[in-house]
Amino acid sequence: FISGFTKTLSAGKYLKDSLNAGNIKFAEINGSYSSANNIHVSGLVNFNLAGDLHTQNIDNQPIATKGVINSLNSGDISTTYDSSTYGVLGTKNTFVGGLVTFNKGSIQDSANLGNISLYNAATTSTTFTSETNSSYAGLVISYTGGIVAGGVSSMVLDGNSRIYDSSNSGDVIVKAYRFARAGGVLGVDRKSVV
C-alpha cells in the first residue's frame, strides 16, 4: 500500500483542506497474483470508508462532512523511477487513484492535478477471463497483471460511494499486456452504481 496520507480513512472521519504535492514513484515490483497481494496506490488515501453524501437529499446541494473534502493531489504517480528502472514486472494487479484507490464513501470539492503513468511489463502468466454470454457484453470476470487507474478514484465499491464536485486535470495513461482500464475521474465502477 502506497499513499500520500494514509491507507484507510475510517467511517465517520474526514480528510479536509489537505494537499499532497509529492510525486509517488514505484517500479520493478515483482510477484505473483493473489487478491491480498495486489498493488494499491493513491495520492491521498487507499481506502475511503468515510462519507455521508449518500444520506442527503439530492434536491438540495449536498455538503459532505465526512470523507475526502476540499483536498488536492498535485503530485505525479508513476511506475518509472528512471530510464532503466520502470514498470511492474509480475502478475499482481495494480490499482491507482489520483485521490483515492478504492472509494466506499464521499469525495467532494477535491481534485487531482498530477499525471498518472503506469506500465505492467509482464507478458507471460498473465490471465484474462470474460463472460461469454452475449447478454453481458464481454463482462470481465478475472484478470492478473492488469492495471486499473482513475484520476480521482480507481474504483467505487458499493452503492454508498459518491464523487461530487471533483475533478482531474492530469493525464491518465496505463499499459498492460491483457487488461488495462483508465478513466479521467473513475477507473471502474465495480458495483454498477454510477
Coordinates of N, CA, C and O in Angstrom, one line a residue, residues 53-54 56 58 61-63 107-110 161-167:
L53 N -22.6 11.7 2.0 CA -23.4 12.3 0.9 C -24.5 11.4 0.5 O -25.6 11.8 0.0
H54 N -24.4 10.1 0.6 CA -25.4 9.1 0.3 C -26.7 9.2 1.1 O -27.7 8.8 0.8
Q56 N -28.0 12.2 2.1 CA -28.5 13.5 2.0 C -29.5 13.6 0.8 O -29.4 12.9 -0.2
I58 N -30.7 14.8 -2.6 CA -30.0 15.4 -3.7 C -30.8 16.6 -4.4 O -30.2 17.2 -5.3
Q61 N -28.3 21.1 -2.5 CA -26.9 20.9 -2.7 C -26.3 20.1 -1.5 O -26.2 20.6 -0.4
P62 N -26.0 18.8 -1.7 CA -25.4 18.0 -0.6 C -24.0 18.6 -0.2 O -23.3 19.0 -1.1
I63 N -23.7 18.6 1.0 CA -22.4 19.0 1.5 C -21.9 17.9 2.5 O -22.5 17.6 3.5
I107 N -16.4 11.8 -1.7 CA -15.3 12.7 -2.1 C -16.0 13.9 -2.7 O -16.9 13.8 -3.6
Q108 N -15.7 15.1 -2.2 CA -16.3 16.3 -2.6 C -15.4 17.5 -2.7 O -14.5 17.6 -1.8
D109 N -15.5 18.4 -3.7 CA -14.7 19.6 -3.8 C -13.2 19.3 -3.8 O -12.4 20.0 -3.2
S110 N -12.8 18.2 -4.5 CA -11.4 17.8 -4.4 C -10.9 17.6 -5.9 O -11.7 17.4 -6.8
S161 N -21.0 5.0 -2.4 CA -19.9 5.8 -2.9 C -20.5 7.0 -3.6 O -21.4 6.9 -4.4
R162 N -19.8 8.2 -3.4 CA -20.2 9.4 -4.1 C -19.0 10.2 -4.4 O -18.1 10.4 -3.5
I163 N -18.9 10.7 -5.6 CA -17.9 11.7 -6.0 C -18.6 12.9 -6.6 O -19.2 12.8 -7.6
Y164 N -18.6 14.0 -5.8 CA -19.4 15.2 -6.2 C -18.4 16.4 -6.3 O -17.5 16.5 -5.5
D165 N -18.6 17.2 -7.3 CA -17.9 18.5 -7.5 C -16.4 18.3 -7.4 O -15.7 19.1 -6.8
S166 N -15.9 17.2 -8.0 CA -14.5 16.9 -8.0 C -14.0 16.7 -9.4 O -14.8 16.4 -10.3
S167 N -12.7 16.8 -9.6 CA -12.2 16.8 -11.0 C -10.8 16.2 -11.1 O -10.1 16.1 -10.0

